[in-house]
């Protein structure tokens, strides 16, 4: 399973890159706002220059024509740029038009299997089901991933599933067990993935014994 980082913060991206675990990046308008940079195209270009893998930059237009125009502009920023589009009727139209021109699209804000099926039909390279936001309203986020994986496998669909809205390490582990292609993970959760109290206790014990030996 590939690991993407879900952030527009360059320091977080650099940190994950230096850990050697990063395959790509996803951003959205809220993450852009959190990064506090108004020159968003420049920021996306800087992210693409840092990361060798796919970088999703989201359109803010809500109509198909606007999405297509914005998607083409974003796509021109870098060969790594993936155009992120909300999963609406206009979003499907824009996805078909952009993917027909060879521009990869990540259809985002996916909450049902039917939306994921439509994403594949429209030619999306990626679909992003949001597990955390479903859990937040007492629905089964990982159950949705299980169902999409099953349907995509049944029809040998090539659209890659990005498990998004990840809240904790267990989302990542369950995504891997289900065979999802990608998890896009906040920086905080990437760091949580490596932590275990027995690892810390083991290091402390090794150091204590080593220091005793040294006198
Ligand atoms: C995915 O691409 C989105 O950027 C992200 O995962 C949304 O997560 P949130 O529900 O934590 O905002």
Coordinates of C-alpha atoms and ligand atoms in Angstrom, one line a residue:
X1 CA 0.0 0.0 0.0
X2 CA 1.3 3.5 -0.9
X3 CA 1.5 6.2 1.8
X4 CA 0.5 9.7 0.9
X5 CA 0.6 12.6 3.3
X6 CA -2.6 14.7 3.7
X7 CA -1.2 18.2 4.1
X8 CA 0.0 21.4 2.4
X9 CA 2.6 22.1 5.0
X10 CA 6.1 21.9 3.5
X11 CA 7.8 21.1 6.8
X12 CA 5.5 18.1 7.4
X13 CA 6.1 16.9 3.8
X14 CA 9.9 17.2 4.2
X15 CA 9.8 15.3 7.5
X16 CA 7.8 12.4 6.0
X17 CA 10.1 12.4 3.0
X18 CA 13.2 12.2 5.2
X19 CA 11.6 9.2 7.0
X20 CA 11.6 7.4 3.6
X21 CA 7.9 6.5 3.7
X22 CA 6.3 9.0 1.3
X23 CA 4.8 8.1 -2.1
X24 CA 2.6 11.2 -2.7
X25 CA 0.6 14.1 -1.3
X26 CA -3.0 15.2 -1.1
X27 CA -4.1 18.7 -0.4
X28 CA -7.5 20.4 -0.2
X29 CA -8.7 24.0 0.2
X30 CA -8.9 23.6 4.0
X31 CA -5.3 22.3 4.2
X32 CA -4.2 25.1 1.9
X33 CA -5.8 27.6 4.3
X34 CA -4.1 25.9 7.2
X35 CA -0.7 26.3 5.4
X36 CA -1.5 30.0 5.2
X37 CA 0.0 30.6 1.7
X38 CA -2.2 32.6 -0.7
X39 CA 0.1 31.8 -3.6
X40 CA -1.4 28.3 -3.8
X41 CA -0.2 27.5 -7.3
X42 CA 3.4 28.3 -6.3
X43 CA 3.0 26.2 -3.1
X44 CA 1.6 23.2 -5.2
X45 CA 4.6 23.6 -7.5
X46 CA 7.0 23.6 -4.6
X47 CA 5.3 20.4 -3.2
X48 CA 5.6 18.7 -6.6
X49 CA 9.3 19.6 -6.9
X50 CA 9.9 18.1 -3.4
X51 CA 7.9 14.8 -4.0
X52 CA 8.5 12.5 -6.9
X53 CA 5.0 11.0 -6.7
X54 CA 1.5 12.2 -7.3
X55 CA 0.4 15.4 -5.7
X56 CA -3.4 16.2 -5.6
X57 CA -4.3 19.9 -6.0
X58 CA -8.0 20.6 -5.6
X59 CA -10.1 22.8 -7.9
X60 CA -12.4 25.4 -6.3
X61 CA -14.7 25.9 -9.2
X62 CA -18.1 24.1 -8.8
X63 CA -19.2 24.0 -12.4
X64 CA -17.8 21.6 -15.0
X65 CA -16.5 24.3 -17.4
X66 CA -14.7 26.0 -14.5
X67 CA -13.4 22.8 -13.1
X68 CA -12.0 21.8 -16.5
X69 CA -10.3 25.2 -17.0
X70 CA -8.8 25.2 -13.4
X71 CA -7.8 21.5 -13.8
X72 CA -5.9 22.3 -17.0
X73 CA -4.1 25.2 -15.3
X74 CA -3.2 23.1 -12.2
X75 CA -2.1 20.2 -14.4
X76 CA 0.3 22.6 -16.2
X77 CA 2.2 23.2 -12.9
X78 CA 3.9 19.8 -12.9
X79 CA 3.8 16.3 -14.4
X80 CA 3.2 15.0 -10.8
X81 CA 0.0 17.1 -10.4
X82 CA -3.2 15.2 -10.0
X83 CA -6.4 17.3 -10.3
X84 CA -8.7 16.8 -7.3
X85 CA -12.4 17.3 -8.0
X86 CA -15.4 16.9 -5.7
X87 CA -17.7 14.0 -6.6
X88 CA -20.7 15.8 -8.1
X89 CA -22.4 15.6 -11.5
X90 CA -20.3 18.5 -12.6
X91 CA -17.3 16.8 -11.1
X92 CA -18.0 13.7 -13.2
X93 CA -18.3 15.7 -16.4
X94 CA -15.0 17.5 -15.7
X95 CA -13.3 14.2 -14.9
X96 CA -14.4 12.7 -18.2
X97 CA -13.1 15.7 -20.1
X98 CA -9.8 15.9 -18.3
X99 CA -9.1 12.2 -18.3
X100 CA -9.9 12.0 -22.0
X101 CA -7.0 14.5 -22.4
X102 CA -4.7 12.3 -20.3
X103 CA -4.9 14.4 -17.2
X104 CA -5.2 12.3 -14.0
X105 CA -8.1 13.1 -11.7
X106 CA -8.7 12.3 -8.0
X107 CA -12.4 12.3 -7.3
X108 CA -12.8 13.4 -3.7
X109 CA -15.5 13.6 -1.0
X110 CA -16.7 10.0 -1.8
X111 CA -19.1 8.6 0.7
X112 CA -20.9 5.7 -1.1
X113 CA -20.1 2.7 -3.3
X114 CA -22.3 4.2 -6.0
X115 CA -20.2 7.4 -6.1
X116 CA -17.0 5.2 -6.3
X117 CA -18.5 3.3 -9.2
X118 CA -19.3 6.5 -11.1
X119 CA -15.8 7.8 -10.4
X120 CA -14.4 4.7 -12.2
X121 CA -16.9 5.1 -15.1
X122 CA -15.9 8.7 -15.6
X123 CA -12.3 7.7 -15.9
X124 CA -10.9 8.9 -12.5
X125 CA -7.4 7.7 -11.8
X126 CA -8.1 7.9 -8.1
X127 CA -11.2 8.0 -5.8
X128 CA -11.0 9.2 -2.2
X129 CA -13.5 7.7 0.2
X130 CA -13.5 9.7 3.5
X131 CA -13.5 7.1 6.4
X132 CA -13.1 9.5 9.3
X133 CA -16.0 11.8 8.4
X134 CA -18.3 8.7 8.0
X135 CA -17.2 7.4 11.5
X136 CA -17.9 10.9 12.8
X137 CA -21.6 10.5 11.9
X138 CA -21.7 6.9 13.3
X139 CA -21.4 5.2 9.9
X140 CA -18.9 2.6 9.1
X141 CA -16.0 4.2 7.2
X142 CA -13.9 1.1 6.8
X143 CA -17.0 -0.9 5.7
X144 CA -17.2 1.5 2.8
X145 CA -13.6 0.7 1.8
X146 CA -14.3 -3.0 2.1
X147 CA -17.3 -2.7 -0.3
X148 CA -15.4 -0.5 -2.8
X149 CA -12.5 -2.9 -2.9
X150 CA -14.9 -5.8 -3.5
X151 CA -16.7 -4.1 -6.3
X152 CA -13.5 -2.8 -8.0
X153 CA -11.9 -6.3 -7.8
X154 CA -15.1 -7.9 -9.2
X155 CA -15.0 -5.7 -12.3
X156 CA -11.2 -5.4 -12.5
X157 CA -11.5 -1.6 -12.2
X158 CA -8.1 0.3 -12.4
X159 CA -9.1 3.4 -10.4
X160 CA -6.9 3.5 -7.3
X161 CA -8.6 3.8 -3.9
X162 CA -7.2 6.5 -1.6
X163 CA -8.4 5.9 1.9
X164 CA -8.9 9.5 3.1
X165 CA -10.0 11.4 6.2
X166 CA -7.7 9.1 8.2
X167 CA -7.9 9.8 12.0
X168 CA -5.7 7.1 13.6
X169 CA -3.3 4.3 12.9
X170 CA -6.0 1.6 13.0
X171 CA -7.5 3.2 9.8
X172 CA -4.2 2.7 8.1
X173 CA -3.7 -0.9 9.2
X174 CA -7.3 -1.8 8.2
X175 CA -6.9 -0.1 4.9
X176 CA -3.8 -2.3 4.2
X177 CA -5.6 -5.5 5.4
X178 CA -8.5 -4.7 3.0
X179 CA -6.1 -4.2 0.1
X180 CA -6.7 -0.5 -0.5
X181 CA -4.1 1.0 -2.9
X182 CA -3.3 4.1 -0.9
X183 CA -3.8 5.7 2.5
X184 CA -3.5 9.5 2.7
X185 CA -2.4 10.2 6.2
X186 CA -2.0 13.3 8.4
X187 CA 1.6 13.9 9.6
X188 CA 0.5 13.3 13.2
X189 CA -0.8 9.8 12.3
X190 CA 2.3 8.9 10.3
X191 CA 4.3 9.6 13.5
X192 CA 1.8 7.6 15.6
X193 CA 2.2 4.6 13.3
X194 CA 5.8 4.1 14.5
X195 CA 5.1 4.4 18.2
X196 CA 4.9 1.5 20.7
X197 CA 5.5 1.7 24.4
X198 CA 7.4 -1.6 24.4
X199 CA 9.8 -0.1 21.8
X200 CA 10.5 2.8 24.1
X201 CA 10.8 0.6 27.2
X202 CA 13.1 -1.7 25.2
X203 CA 15.4 1.2 24.2
X204 CA 15.5 2.4 27.8
X205 CA 16.5 -1.0 29.1
X206 CA 19.2 -1.5 26.4
X207 CA 20.6 1.9 27.2
X208 CA 20.6 1.2 31.0
X209 CA 22.4 -2.1 30.6
X210 CA 24.9 -0.6 28.1
X211 CA 25.7 2.3 30.5
X212 CA 26.2 -0.2 33.3
X213 CA 28.7 -2.1 31.2
X214 CA 30.6 1.1 30.5
X215 CA 30.8 1.8 34.2
Ligands
LIG1 C1 -8.4 13.8 1.4 O1 -7.9 13.9 0.3 C2 -8.8 14.9 2.2 O2 -7.8 15.9 2.0 C3 -8.7 14.6 3.7 O3 -8.3 13.3 3.9 C4 -9.9 15.1 4.5 O4 -9.7 14.7 5.8 P1 -10.5 15.3 7.0 O5 -11.8 14.7 7.1 O6 -9.6 15.1 8.2 O7 -10.6 16.8 6.7

